[in-house]
Each structure stands twice: as structure tokens, then as C-alpha cells.
mmCIF file with all atom_site columns, C-alpha atoms in Angstrom:
data_model
loop_
_atom_site.group_PDB
_atom_site.id
_atom_site.type_symbol
_atom_site.label_atom_id
_atom_site.label_alt_id
_atom_site.label_comp_id
_atom_site.label_asym_id
_atom_site.label_entity_id
_atom_site.label_seq_id
_atom_site.pdbx_PDB_ins_code
_atom_site.Cartn_x
_atom_site.Cartn_y
_atom_site.Cartn_z
_atom_site.occupancy
_atom_site.B_iso_or_equiv
_atom_site.pdbx_formal_charge
_atom_site.auth_seq_id
_atom_site.auth_comp_id
_atom_site.auth_asym_id
_atom_site.auth_atom_id
_atom_site.pdbx_PDB_model_num
ATOM 1   C CA . MET A 1 1   ? -168.849 -16.603 101.597 1.00 0.00 ? 298 MET A CA 1
ATOM 2   C CA . LEU A 1 2   ? -168.068 -15.518 98.044  1.00 0.00 ? 299 LEU A CA 1
ATOM 3   C CA . ALA A 1 3   ? -171.077 -15.087 95.802  1.00 0.00 ? 300 ALA A CA 1
ATOM 4   C CA . LEU A 1 4   ? -169.714 -17.111 92.921  1.00 0.00 ? 301 LEU A CA 1
ATOM 5   C CA . ASN A 1 5   ? -171.297 -19.592 90.538  1.00 0.00 ? 302 ASN A CA 1
ATOM 6   C CA . HIS A 1 6   ? -168.742 -22.193 91.549  1.00 0.00 ? 303 HIS A CA 1
ATOM 7   C CA . PRO A 1 7   ? -167.346 -23.290 94.939  1.00 0.00 ? 304 PRO A CA 1
ATOM 8   C CA . PRO A 1 8   ? -165.564 -20.559 96.920  1.00 0.00 ? 305 PRO A CA 1
ATOM 9   C CA . PRO A 1 9   ? -161.764 -20.429 96.762  1.00 0.00 ? 306 PRO A CA 1
ATOM 10  C CA . GLN A 1 10  ? -159.655 -22.683 98.914  1.00 0.00 ? 307 GLN A CA 1
ATOM 11  C CA . PHE A 1 11  ? -156.218 -21.568 100.102 1.00 0.00 ? 308 PHE A CA 1
ATOM 12  C CA . ALA A 1 12  ? -153.301 -23.146 101.904 1.00 0.00 ? 309 ALA A CA 1
ATOM 13  C CA . THR A 1 13  ? -149.837 -21.970 102.918 1.00 0.00 ? 310 THR A CA 1
ATOM 14  C CA . ALA A 1 14  ? -146.587 -23.840 103.479 1.00 0.00 ? 311 ALA A CA 1
ATOM 15  C CA . ALA A 1 15  ? -143.096 -22.755 104.484 1.00 0.00 ? 312 ALA A CA 1
ATOM 16  C CA . ALA A 1 16  ? -139.664 -24.225 105.113 1.00 0.00 ? 313 ALA A CA 1
ATOM 17  C CA . SER A 1 17  ? -136.201 -23.010 105.993 1.00 0.00 ? 314 SER A CA 1
ATOM 18  C CA . PHE A 1 18  ? -132.623 -24.232 106.062 1.00 0.00 ? 315 PHE A CA 1
ATOM 19  C CA . ARG A 1 19  ? -132.111 -22.265 109.281 1.00 0.00 ? 316 ARG A CA 1
ATOM 20  C CA . GLU A 1 20  ? -133.755 -22.188 112.689 1.00 0.00 ? 317 GLU A CA 1
ATOM 21  C CA . GLY A 1 21  ? -136.058 -19.293 111.825 1.00 0.00 ? 318 GLY A CA 1
ATOM 22  C CA . THR A 1 22  ? -137.411 -18.382 108.408 1.00 0.00 ? 319 THR A CA 1
ATOM 23  C CA . GLU A 1 23  ? -137.216 -14.896 106.893 1.00 0.00 ? 320 GLU A CA 1
ATOM 24  C CA . ASP A 1 24  ? -140.186 -15.593 104.578 1.00 0.00 ? 321 ASP A CA 1
ATOM 25  C CA . ARG A 1 25  ? -143.835 -14.957 105.360 1.00 0.00 ? 322 ARG A CA 1
ATOM 26  C CA . ALA A 1 26  ? -147.140 -16.014 103.769 1.00 0.00 ? 323 ALA A CA 1
ATOM 27  C CA . LEU A 1 27  ? -150.586 -14.930 104.928 1.00 0.00 ? 324 LEU A CA 1
ATOM 28  C CA . VAL A 1 28  ? -154.151 -15.442 103.678 1.00 0.00 ? 325 VAL A CA 1
ATOM 29  C CA . PHE A 1 29  ? -157.231 -13.927 105.309 1.00 0.00 ? 326 PHE A CA 1
ATOM 30  C CA . PRO A 1 30  ? -160.874 -13.236 104.369 1.00 0.00 ? 327 PRO A CA 1
ATOM 31  C CA . VAL A 1 31  ? -162.336 -9.764  104.032 1.00 0.00 ? 328 VAL A CA 1
ATOM 32  C CA . GLY A 1 32  ? -165.962 -9.049  103.108 1.00 0.00 ? 329 GLY A CA 1
ATOM 33  C CA . ASP A 1 33  ? -166.761 -10.971 99.937  1.00 0.00 ? 330 ASP A CA 1
ATOM 34  C CA . GLY A 1 34  ? -163.114 -11.579 99.132  1.00 0.00 ? 331 GLY A CA 1
ATOM 35  C CA . TRP A 1 35  ? -159.757 -12.916 100.247 1.00 0.00 ? 332 TRP A CA 1
ATOM 36  C CA . VAL A 1 36  ? -156.368 -11.256 100.630 1.00 0.00 ? 333 VAL A CA 1
ATOM 37  C CA . VAL A 1 37  ? -153.064 -13.032 99.957  1.00 0.00 ? 334 VAL A CA 1
ATOM 38  C CA . CYS A 1 38  ? -149.630 -11.665 100.826 1.00 0.00 ? 335 CYS A CA 1
ATOM 39  C CA . VAL A 1 39  ? -146.098 -13.050 100.643 1.00 0.00 ? 336 VAL A CA 1
ATOM 40  C CA . ALA A 1 40  ? -142.827 -11.453 101.764 1.00 0.00 ? 337 ALA A CA 1
ATOM 41  C CA . ASP A 1 41  ? -139.183 -12.525 101.653 1.00 0.00 ? 338 ASP A CA 1
ATOM 42  C CA . GLY A 1 42  ? -137.030 -10.609 104.101 1.00 0.00 ? 339 GLY A CA 1
ATOM 43  C CA . THR A 1 43  ? -133.522 -9.816  102.887 1.00 0.00 ? 340 THR A CA 1
ATOM 44  C CA . GLY A 1 44  ? -130.390 -8.532  104.519 1.00 0.00 ? 341 GLY A CA 1
ATOM 45  C CA . GLY A 1 45  ? -129.852 -11.275 107.070 1.00 0.00 ? 342 GLY A CA 1
ATOM 46  C CA . ALA A 1 46  ? -130.109 -11.343 110.869 1.00 0.00 ? 343 ALA A CA 1
ATOM 47  C CA . SER A 1 47  ? -133.311 -10.393 112.664 1.00 0.00 ? 344 SER A CA 1
ATOM 48  C CA . GLY A 1 48  ? -133.958 -7.323  110.512 1.00 0.00 ? 345 GLY A CA 1
ATOM 49  C CA . ALA A 1 49  ? -134.907 -9.425  107.489 1.00 0.00 ? 346 ALA A CA 1
ATOM 50  C CA . ALA A 1 50  ? -137.587 -11.423 109.297 1.00 0.00 ? 347 ALA A CA 1
ATOM 51  C CA . LEU A 1 51  ? -138.846 -8.225  110.913 1.00 0.00 ? 348 LEU A CA 1
ATOM 52  C CA . ALA A 1 52  ? -139.192 -6.487  107.549 1.00 0.00 ? 349 ALA A CA 1
ATOM 53  C CA . ALA A 1 53  ? -141.191 -9.418  106.149 1.00 0.00 ? 350 ALA A CA 1
ATOM 54  C CA . GLU A 1 54  ? -143.390 -9.542  109.253 1.00 0.00 ? 351 GLU A CA 1
ATOM 55  C CA . MET A 1 55  ? -144.007 -5.788  109.058 1.00 0.00 ? 352 MET A CA 1
ATOM 56  C CA . PHE A 1 56  ? -145.064 -6.192  105.438 1.00 0.00 ? 353 PHE A CA 1
ATOM 57  C CA . VAL A 1 57  ? -147.711 -8.878  105.966 1.00 0.00 ? 354 VAL A CA 1
ATOM 58  C CA . ALA A 1 58  ? -148.941 -7.253  109.192 1.00 0.00 ? 355 ALA A CA 1
ATOM 59  C CA . GLY A 1 59  ? -149.156 -3.915  107.419 1.00 0.00 ? 356 GLY A CA 1
ATOM 60  C CA . VAL A 1 60  ? -151.235 -5.384  104.611 1.00 0.00 ? 357 VAL A CA 1
ATOM 61  C CA . ARG A 1 61  ? -153.662 -6.924  107.085 1.00 0.00 ? 358 ARG A CA 1
ATOM 62  C CA . ARG A 1 62  ? -153.940 -3.713  109.069 1.00 0.00 ? 359 ARG A CA 1
ATOM 63  C CA . ALA A 1 63  ? -154.611 -1.637  105.946 1.00 0.00 ? 360 ALA A CA 1
ATOM 64  C CA . VAL A 1 64  ? -157.379 -3.990  104.839 1.00 0.00 ? 361 VAL A CA 1
ATOM 65  C CA . GLU A 1 65  ? -159.058 -4.698  108.174 1.00 0.00 ? 362 GLU A CA 1
ATOM 66  C CA . GLU A 1 66  ? -158.613 -1.366  109.963 1.00 0.00 ? 363 GLU A CA 1
ATOM 67  C CA . ARG A 1 67  ? -158.298 1.247   107.222 1.00 0.00 ? 364 ARG A CA 1
ATOM 68  C CA . GLY A 1 68  ? -160.668 -0.191  104.626 1.00 0.00 ? 365 GLY A CA 1
ATOM 69  C CA . LEU A 1 69  ? -158.260 -0.565  101.709 1.00 0.00 ? 366 LEU A CA 1
ATOM 70  C CA . ASP A 1 70  ? -160.205 -0.894  98.446  1.00 0.00 ? 367 ASP A CA 1
ATOM 71  C CA . ILE A 1 71  ? -159.133 -4.406  97.525  1.00 0.00 ? 368 ILE A CA 1
ATOM 72  C CA . ARG A 1 72  ? -160.718 -4.201  94.075  1.00 0.00 ? 369 ARG A CA 1
ATOM 73  C CA . GLU A 1 73  ? -158.318 -1.463  92.921  1.00 0.00 ? 370 GLU A CA 1
ATOM 74  C CA . PRO A 1 74  ? -154.783 -2.421  91.821  1.00 0.00 ? 371 PRO A CA 1
ATOM 75  C CA . ASP A 1 75  ? -153.643 1.180   92.370  1.00 0.00 ? 372 ASP A CA 1
ATOM 76  C CA . ALA A 1 76  ? -154.709 0.936   96.014  1.00 0.00 ? 373 ALA A CA 1
ATOM 77  C CA . PHE A 1 77  ? -152.228 -1.906  96.452  1.00 0.00 ? 374 PHE A CA 1
ATOM 78  C CA . VAL A 1 78  ? -149.504 0.151   94.767  1.00 0.00 ? 375 VAL A CA 1
ATOM 79  C CA . ALA A 1 79  ? -150.120 2.983   97.230  1.00 0.00 ? 376 ALA A CA 1
ATOM 80  C CA . LEU A 1 80  ? -150.096 0.505   100.124 1.00 0.00 ? 377 LEU A CA 1
ATOM 81  C CA . LEU A 1 81  ? -146.743 -0.973  99.107  1.00 0.00 ? 378 LEU A CA 1
ATOM 82  C CA . GLU A 1 82  ? -145.288 2.516   98.760  1.00 0.00 ? 379 GLU A CA 1
ATOM 83  C CA . ASP A 1 83  ? -146.505 3.336   102.262 1.00 0.00 ? 380 ASP A CA 1
ATOM 84  C CA . LEU A 1 84  ? -145.100 0.106   103.714 1.00 0.00 ? 381 LEU A CA 1
ATOM 85  C CA . ASP A 1 85  ? -141.794 0.791   101.959 1.00 0.00 ? 382 ASP A CA 1
ATOM 86  C CA . HIS A 1 86  ? -141.418 4.004   103.958 1.00 0.00 ? 383 HIS A CA 1
ATOM 87  C CA . GLN A 1 87  ? -142.750 2.519   107.192 1.00 0.00 ? 384 GLN A CA 1
ATOM 88  C CA . ILE A 1 88  ? -140.200 -0.285  107.112 1.00 0.00 ? 385 ILE A CA 1
ATOM 89  C CA . LYS A 1 89  ? -137.390 2.106   106.171 1.00 0.00 ? 386 LYS A CA 1
ATOM 90  C CA . ARG A 1 90  ? -138.173 4.237   109.222 1.00 0.00 ? 387 ARG A CA 1
ATOM 91  C CA . HIS A 1 91  ? -137.948 1.272   111.588 1.00 0.00 ? 388 HIS A CA 1
ATOM 92  C CA . PRO A 1 92  ? -134.584 1.312   113.385 1.00 0.00 ? 389 PRO A CA 1
ATOM 93  C CA . THR A 1 93  ? -133.828 -2.405  113.057 1.00 0.00 ? 390 THR A CA 1
ATOM 94  C CA . ALA A 1 94  ? -135.844 -3.675  110.060 1.00 0.00 ? 391 ALA A CA 1
ATOM 95  C CA . SER A 1 95  ? -133.960 -4.308  106.820 1.00 0.00 ? 392 SER A CA 1
ATOM 96  C CA . GLU A 1 96  ? -135.643 -4.965  103.452 1.00 0.00 ? 393 GLU A CA 1
ATOM 97  C CA . THR A 1 97  ? -138.179 -7.355  101.967 1.00 0.00 ? 394 THR A CA 1
ATOM 98  C CA . THR A 1 98  ? -139.908 -8.348  98.796  1.00 0.00 ? 395 THR A CA 1
ATOM 99  C CA . GLY A 1 99  ? -143.663 -7.984  98.862  1.00 0.00 ? 396 GLY A CA 1
ATOM 100 C CA . ILE A 1 100 ? -146.756 -9.238  97.066  1.00 0.00 ? 397 ILE A CA 1
ATOM 101 C CA . ALA A 1 101 ? -150.256 -8.251  98.161  1.00 0.00 ? 398 ALA A CA 1
ATOM 102 C CA . LEU A 1 102 ? -153.337 -9.228  96.199  1.00 0.00 ? 399 LEU A CA 1
ATOM 103 C CA . ALA A 1 103 ? -157.039 -9.745  96.652  1.00 0.00 ? 400 ALA A CA 1
ATOM 104 C CA . LEU A 1 104 ? -159.523 -12.102 95.102  1.00 0.00 ? 401 LEU A CA 1
ATOM 105 C CA . THR A 1 105 ? -163.111 -10.838 94.797  1.00 0.00 ? 402 THR A CA 1
ATOM 106 C CA . PRO A 1 106 ? -166.061 -12.428 93.002  1.00 0.00 ? 403 PRO A CA 1
ATOM 107 C CA . ALA A 1 107 ? -165.230 -10.480 89.850  1.00 0.00 ? 404 ALA A CA 1
ATOM 108 C CA . SER A 1 108 ? -161.462 -10.345 89.668  1.00 0.00 ? 405 SER A CA 1
ATOM 109 C CA . LEU A 1 109 ? -158.005 -10.628 91.138  1.00 0.00 ? 406 LEU A CA 1
ATOM 110 C CA . ALA A 1 110 ? -156.011 -7.431  91.764  1.00 0.00 ? 407 ALA A CA 1
ATOM 111 C CA . GLY A 1 111 ? -152.775 -6.593  93.513  1.00 0.00 ? 408 GLY A CA 1
ATOM 112 C CA . ALA A 1 112 ? -149.250 -5.213  93.398  1.00 0.00 ? 409 ALA A CA 1
ATOM 113 C CA . SER A 1 113 ? -145.701 -6.425  93.979  1.00 0.00 ? 410 SER A CA 1
ATOM 114 C CA . ALA A 1 114 ? -142.112 -5.321  94.424  1.00 0.00 ? 411 ALA A CA 1
ATOM 115 C CA . GLY A 1 115 ? -139.028 -7.528  94.546  1.00 0.00 ? 412 GLY A CA 1
ATOM 116 C CA . ASP A 1 116 ? -138.494 -11.040 93.226  1.00 0.00 ? 413 ASP A CA 1
ATOM 117 C CA . SER A 1 117 ? -141.209 -13.082 94.903  1.00 0.00 ? 414 SER A CA 1
ATOM 118 C CA . ARG A 1 118 ? -143.697 -14.163 92.271  1.00 0.00 ? 415 ARG A CA 1
ATOM 119 C CA . ALA A 1 119 ? -147.374 -14.861 91.608  1.00 0.00 ? 416 ALA A CA 1
ATOM 120 C CA . TRP A 1 120 ? -148.586 -17.191 88.859  1.00 0.00 ? 417 TRP A CA 1
ATOM 121 C CA . LEU A 1 121 ? -152.079 -18.083 87.715  1.00 0.00 ? 418 LEU A CA 1
ATOM 122 C CA . PHE A 1 122 ? -152.555 -21.466 86.069  1.00 0.00 ? 419 PHE A CA 1
ATOM 123 C CA . THR A 1 123 ? -155.723 -22.224 84.102  1.00 0.00 ? 420 THR A CA 1
ATOM 124 C CA . ALA A 1 124 ? -156.588 -25.279 82.037  1.00 0.00 ? 421 ALA A CA 1
ATOM 125 C CA . ASP A 1 125 ? -154.755 -23.909 79.011  1.00 0.00 ? 422 ASP A CA 1
ATOM 126 C CA . SER A 1 126 ? -152.480 -21.097 80.179  1.00 0.00 ? 423 SER A CA 1
ATOM 127 C CA . ALA A 1 127 ? -149.815 -20.049 82.667  1.00 0.00 ? 424 ALA A CA 1
ATOM 128 C CA . ILE A 1 128 ? -149.677 -16.328 83.448  1.00 0.00 ? 425 ILE A CA 1
ATOM 129 C CA . GLU A 1 129 ? -147.081 -14.614 85.625  1.00 0.00 ? 426 GLU A CA 1
ATOM 130 C CA . LEU A 1 130 ? -149.026 -11.866 87.354  1.00 0.00 ? 427 LEU A CA 1
ATOM 131 C CA . THR A 1 131 ? -145.804 -10.290 88.614  1.00 0.00 ? 428 THR A CA 1
ATOM 132 C CA . ALA A 1 132 ? -144.006 -10.273 85.255  1.00 0.00 ? 429 ALA A CA 1
ATOM 133 C CA . ASP A 1 133 ? -143.660 -6.465  85.243  1.00 0.00 ? 430 ASP A CA 1
ATOM 134 C CA . GLN A 1 134 ? -142.445 -6.052  88.808  1.00 0.00 ? 431 GLN A CA 1
ATOM 135 C CA . VAL A 1 135 ? -139.230 -4.177  89.629  1.00 0.00 ? 432 VAL A CA 1
ATOM 136 C CA . ARG A 1 136 ? -136.847 -6.322  91.662  1.00 0.00 ? 433 ARG A CA 1
ATOM 137 C CA . LYS A 1 137 ? -134.802 -3.513  93.230  1.00 0.00 ? 434 LYS A CA 1
ATOM 138 C CA . PRO A 1 138 ? -134.967 -1.313  95.243  1.00 0.00 ? 435 PRO A CA 1
ATOM 139 C CA . ARG A 1 139 ? -136.822 -3.585  97.649  1.00 0.00 ? 436 ARG A CA 1
ATOM 140 C CA . VAL A 1 140 ? -139.519 -2.642  100.124 1.00 0.00 ? 437 VAL A CA 1
ATOM 141 C CA . GLY A 1 141 ? -137.837 -1.005  103.100 1.00 0.00 ? 438 GLY A CA 1
ATOM 142 C CA . THR A 1 142 ? -135.343 1.079   101.130 1.00 0.00 ? 439 THR A CA 1
ATOM 143 C CA . GLY A 1 143 ? -137.670 4.029   100.630 1.00 0.00 ? 440 GLY A CA 1
ATOM 144 C CA . GLY A 1 144 ? -137.264 3.676   96.874  1.00 0.00 ? 441 GLY A CA 1
ATOM 145 C CA . ALA A 1 145 ? -139.340 0.596   95.994  1.00 0.00 ? 442 ALA A CA 1
ATOM 146 C CA . LEU A 1 146 ? -141.300 0.770   92.734  1.00 0.00 ? 443 LEU A CA 1
ATOM 147 C CA . PRO A 1 147 ? -144.439 -1.384  93.118  1.00 0.00 ? 444 PRO A CA 1
ATOM 148 C CA . ARG A 1 148 ? -146.199 -2.540  89.978  1.00 0.00 ? 445 ARG A CA 1
ATOM 149 C CA . SER A 1 149 ? -149.885 -3.475  89.813  1.00 0.00 ? 446 SER A CA 1
ATOM 150 C CA . PHE A 1 150 ? -151.557 -6.449  88.139  1.00 0.00 ? 447 PHE A CA 1
ATOM 151 C CA . ALA A 1 151 ? -155.070 -7.723  87.531  1.00 0.00 ? 448 ALA A CA 1
ATOM 152 C CA . ALA A 1 152 ? -156.652 -10.885 86.141  1.00 0.00 ? 449 ALA A CA 1
ATOM 153 C CA . ALA A 1 153 ? -159.861 -12.878 86.066  1.00 0.00 ? 450 ALA A CA 1
ATOM 154 C CA . ALA A 1 154 ? -160.589 -14.836 89.238  1.00 0.00 ? 451 ALA A CA 1
ATOM 155 C CA . THR A 1 155 ? -160.185 -18.287 87.747  1.00 0.00 ? 452 THR A CA 1
ATOM 156 C CA . GLY A 1 156 ? -157.733 -21.171 87.847  1.00 0.00 ? 453 GLY A CA 1
ATOM 157 C CA . THR A 1 157 ? -155.048 -22.124 90.369  1.00 0.00 ? 454 THR A CA 1
ATOM 158 C CA . LEU A 1 158 ? -153.036 -19.390 92.040  1.00 0.00 ? 455 LEU A CA 1
ATOM 159 C CA . VAL A 1 159 ? -149.482 -19.918 93.302  1.00 0.00 ? 456 VAL A CA 1
ATOM 160 C CA . VAL A 1 160 ? -147.773 -17.087 95.168  1.00 0.00 ? 457 VAL A CA 1
ATOM 161 C CA . GLY A 1 161 ? -144.322 -17.721 96.582  1.00 0.00 ? 458 GLY A CA 1
ATOM 162 C CA . THR A 1 162 ? -140.840 -16.515 97.358  1.00 0.00 ? 459 THR A CA 1
ATOM 163 C CA . ASP A 1 163 ? -137.789 -17.001 95.160  1.00 0.00 ? 460 ASP A CA 1
ATOM 164 C CA . GLY A 1 164 ? -136.791 -20.053 97.182  1.00 0.00 ? 461 GLY A CA 1
ATOM 165 C CA . LEU A 1 165 ? -139.488 -21.861 95.217  1.00 0.00 ? 462 LEU A CA 1
ATOM 166 C CA . PHE A 1 166 ? -139.464 -20.169 91.832  1.00 0.00 ? 463 PHE A CA 1
ATOM 167 C CA . ASP A 1 167 ? -135.680 -20.050 91.446  1.00 0.00 ? 464 ASP A CA 1
ATOM 168 C CA . ASN A 1 168 ? -135.348 -23.775 92.052  1.00 0.00 ? 465 ASN A CA 1
ATOM 169 C CA . VAL A 1 169 ? -138.397 -25.508 90.552  1.00 0.00 ? 466 VAL A CA 1
ATOM 170 C CA . ALA A 1 170 ? -139.464 -25.195 86.905  1.00 0.00 ? 467 ALA A CA 1
ATOM 171 C CA . ILE A 1 171 ? -142.771 -23.447 86.244  1.00 0.00 ? 468 ILE A CA 1
ATOM 172 C CA . ALA A 1 172 ? -144.139 -26.520 84.479  1.00 0.00 ? 469 ALA A CA 1
ATOM 173 C CA . ASP A 1 173 ? -143.429 -28.631 87.569  1.00 0.00 ? 470 ASP A CA 1
ATOM 174 C CA . ILE A 1 174 ? -144.961 -26.030 89.892  1.00 0.00 ? 471 ILE A CA 1
ATOM 175 C CA . ALA A 1 175 ? -148.091 -25.914 87.737  1.00 0.00 ? 472 ALA A CA 1
ATOM 176 C CA . ALA A 1 176 ? -148.430 -29.697 87.648  1.00 0.00 ? 473 ALA A CA 1
ATOM 177 C CA . ILE A 1 177 ? -148.040 -30.050 91.422  1.00 0.00 ? 474 ILE A CA 1
ATOM 178 C CA . ALA A 1 178 ? -150.355 -27.147 92.214  1.00 0.00 ? 475 ALA A CA 1
ATOM 179 C CA . ARG A 1 179 ? -153.114 -28.525 89.983  1.00 0.00 ? 476 ARG A CA 1
ATOM 180 C CA . ALA A 1 180 ? -152.796 -32.117 91.177  1.00 0.00 ? 477 ALA A CA 1
ATOM 181 C CA . GLY A 1 181 ? -154.626 -32.005 94.480  1.00 0.00 ? 478 GLY A CA 1
ATOM 182 C CA . PRO A 1 182 ? -156.396 -29.831 97.035  1.00 0.00 ? 479 PRO A CA 1
ATOM 183 C CA . PRO A 1 183 ? -154.488 -26.677 98.040  1.00 0.00 ? 480 PRO A CA 1
ATOM 184 C CA . ALA A 1 184 ? -153.243 -28.004 101.389 1.00 0.00 ? 481 ALA A CA 1
ATOM 185 C CA . ALA A 1 185 ? -151.762 -31.088 99.760  1.00 0.00 ? 482 ALA A CA 1
ATOM 186 C CA . ALA A 1 186 ? -150.390 -29.061 96.846  1.00 0.00 ? 483 ALA A CA 1
ATOM 187 C CA . ALA A 1 187 ? -148.651 -26.496 99.043  1.00 0.00 ? 484 ALA A CA 1
ATOM 188 C CA . GLU A 1 188 ? -146.950 -29.200 101.091 1.00 0.00 ? 485 GLU A CA 1
ATOM 189 C CA . ALA A 1 189 ? -146.092 -31.122 97.921  1.00 0.00 ? 486 ALA A CA 1
ATOM 190 C CA . LEU A 1 190 ? -144.317 -28.074 96.482  1.00 0.00 ? 487 LEU A CA 1
ATOM 191 C CA . VAL A 1 191 ? -142.127 -27.813 99.572  1.00 0.00 ? 488 VAL A CA 1
ATOM 192 C CA . ARG A 1 192 ? -141.545 -31.578 99.572  1.00 0.00 ? 489 ARG A CA 1
ATOM 193 C CA . ASP A 1 193 ? -140.551 -31.474 95.900  1.00 0.00 ? 490 ASP A CA 1
ATOM 194 C CA . LEU A 1 194 ? -138.094 -28.666 96.622  1.00 0.00 ? 491 LEU A CA 1
ATOM 195 C CA . ARG A 1 195 ? -136.535 -30.601 99.515  1.00 0.00 ? 492 ARG A CA 1
ATOM 196 C CA . GLY A 1 196 ? -136.154 -33.639 97.270  1.00 0.00 ? 493 GLY A CA 1
ATOM 197 C CA . ARG A 1 197 ? -134.008 -31.702 94.825  1.00 0.00 ? 494 ARG A CA 1
ATOM 198 C CA . PHE A 1 198 ? -131.298 -30.666 97.311  1.00 0.00 ? 495 PHE A CA 1
ATOM 199 C CA . ARG A 1 199 ? -129.341 -32.112 100.220 1.00 0.00 ? 496 ARG A CA 1
ATOM 200 C CA . ALA A 1 200 ? -130.275 -28.934 102.087 1.00 0.00 ? 497 ALA A CA 1
ATOM 201 C CA . LEU A 1 201 ? -132.690 -26.214 101.088 1.00 0.00 ? 498 LEU A CA 1
ATOM 202 C CA . PRO A 1 202 ? -130.860 -23.508 99.113  1.00 0.00 ? 499 PRO A CA 1
ATOM 203 C CA . ASP A 1 203 ? -133.106 -20.771 100.511 1.00 0.00 ? 500 ASP A CA 1
ATOM 204 C CA . ASP A 1 204 ? -136.122 -20.150 102.699 1.00 0.00 ? 501 ASP A CA 1
ATOM 205 C CA . VAL A 1 205 ? -139.452 -20.703 100.992 1.00 0.00 ? 502 VAL A CA 1
ATOM 206 C CA . ALA A 1 206 ? -143.027 -19.601 101.631 1.00 0.00 ? 503 ALA A CA 1
ATOM 207 C CA . VAL A 1 207 ? -145.888 -20.406 99.282  1.00 0.00 ? 504 VAL A CA 1
ATOM 208 C CA . VAL A 1 208 ? -149.636 -19.914 98.978  1.00 0.00 ? 505 VAL A CA 1
ATOM 209 C CA . VAL A 1 209 ? -151.741 -22.168 96.759  1.00 0.00 ? 506 VAL A CA 1
ATOM 210 C CA . GLY A 1 210 ? -155.297 -21.138 95.944  1.00 0.00 ? 507 GLY A CA 1
ATOM 211 C CA . ARG A 1 211 ? -157.943 -23.001 93.997  1.00 0.00 ? 508 ARG A CA 1
ATOM 212 C CA . LEU A 1 212 ? -160.091 -20.200 92.588  1.00 0.00 ? 509 LEU A CA 1
ATOM 213 C CA . ASP A 1 213 ? -162.637 -22.366 90.811  1.00 0.00 ? 510 ASP A CA 1
ATOM 214 C CA . GLY A 1 214 ? -163.122 -25.862 89.489  1.00 0.00 ? 511 GLY A CA 1
ATOM 215 C CA . VAL A 1 215 ? -160.513 -25.540 86.722  1.00 0.00 ? 512 VAL A CA 1
#
């Protein structure tokens, strides 16, 4: 349980695909007095894309739970993404993926990203793209990814998702939906809103919605 002066965070994930199997991944898990969130969007098609995304989220979990990654340090996430970049490149059948890994602790939010998946933090009076400085290419799995770190106060509503969401729904609409209800309902509502805009989904989508406080 987080030692906060307000209720502990609530998280929910949702995903959808226009194909039989999605190439996007979203994962949330607790660690100590915090939570870790990761999202990946495999690219390159065929099974190698889904494998790259799966290797990313599994690698984040392994680094946190088995190797004691310091989740309070943005630079630790940069080093992790660099390591996963080379691990995925060495795999004989994995292709490439975007990657966001972040952690929420009682004091702050810290993480790193590479690619074009995105993380936004919505408060009562602001909308901040945490991943605004990320480098889209080379992606994770090429051996040349350039992860960028970010940090923020642990407050507001967090939305982390793949480009299937952010390329097709306006930020103002995402913010309104994410703030409107509990995370589980909001995550599903984002996917439902996306489906309502198209005859068929234009891309896979995976999203995490987190309510960090009562804002």
C-alpha cells in the first residue's frame, strides 16, 4: 500500500486489435511502495513484432522484480531501455518495438521512453506529455535506440498508450474520457471511442489509465 495522504493509485489496462493477435502490450504491477507501468508497440509485422513487445514488458518486470531496478531514478530506466534494446536485437526472430517504462512512488513519477508510444499526465488545470522529448527512431530492438527520461509529480490522471490511440483521438478527448470515470471504465471507454470513429480499427491499441490521486 502506498503511504500517501490520499487514496492509493488505481490502474486499468485495455487493448484491441484489427487482427487476430495484437502486437501491442500494456502491463502494470506493484513493487514495494510503488507501481510500475509499461507499454510497448511491436513493429515490423509477423510474429517478430509481438515478440519484441513481449520481450520489452517482460524485461521491465524482470529488471524490477529480480534485479532491483531503482524505480525512483529516471536514469535507471534509460539504462534499462538501452539494455533491452540490445537484448531484443540479439534475439534471432524478434523485430523492433516502442517502449515506455515508468514508476509511480509516493513522491514522484519517473521513467523513460523510446519510439512513438506516449504518456500524458492530466491534472485539474494542465495536460503534460511526459514523453515529449522522446526519440522515435531508431526503435528498441535495433541496437541504436535513444531512450529519453522524464519525471513529474505523482498527481492527476495518467494515460500511457500506443500510437493506435494517440494518432487517432485528440488529446482533449482522451483527457475528458480518462477523467470521467474510474480507470477500468475509462480505459474501456477510450477503446470504445476509438472503435466508434472507424469502420475497422486503423491500428492495434494498448492503453493504461491510472488515477494517481483525487484530482
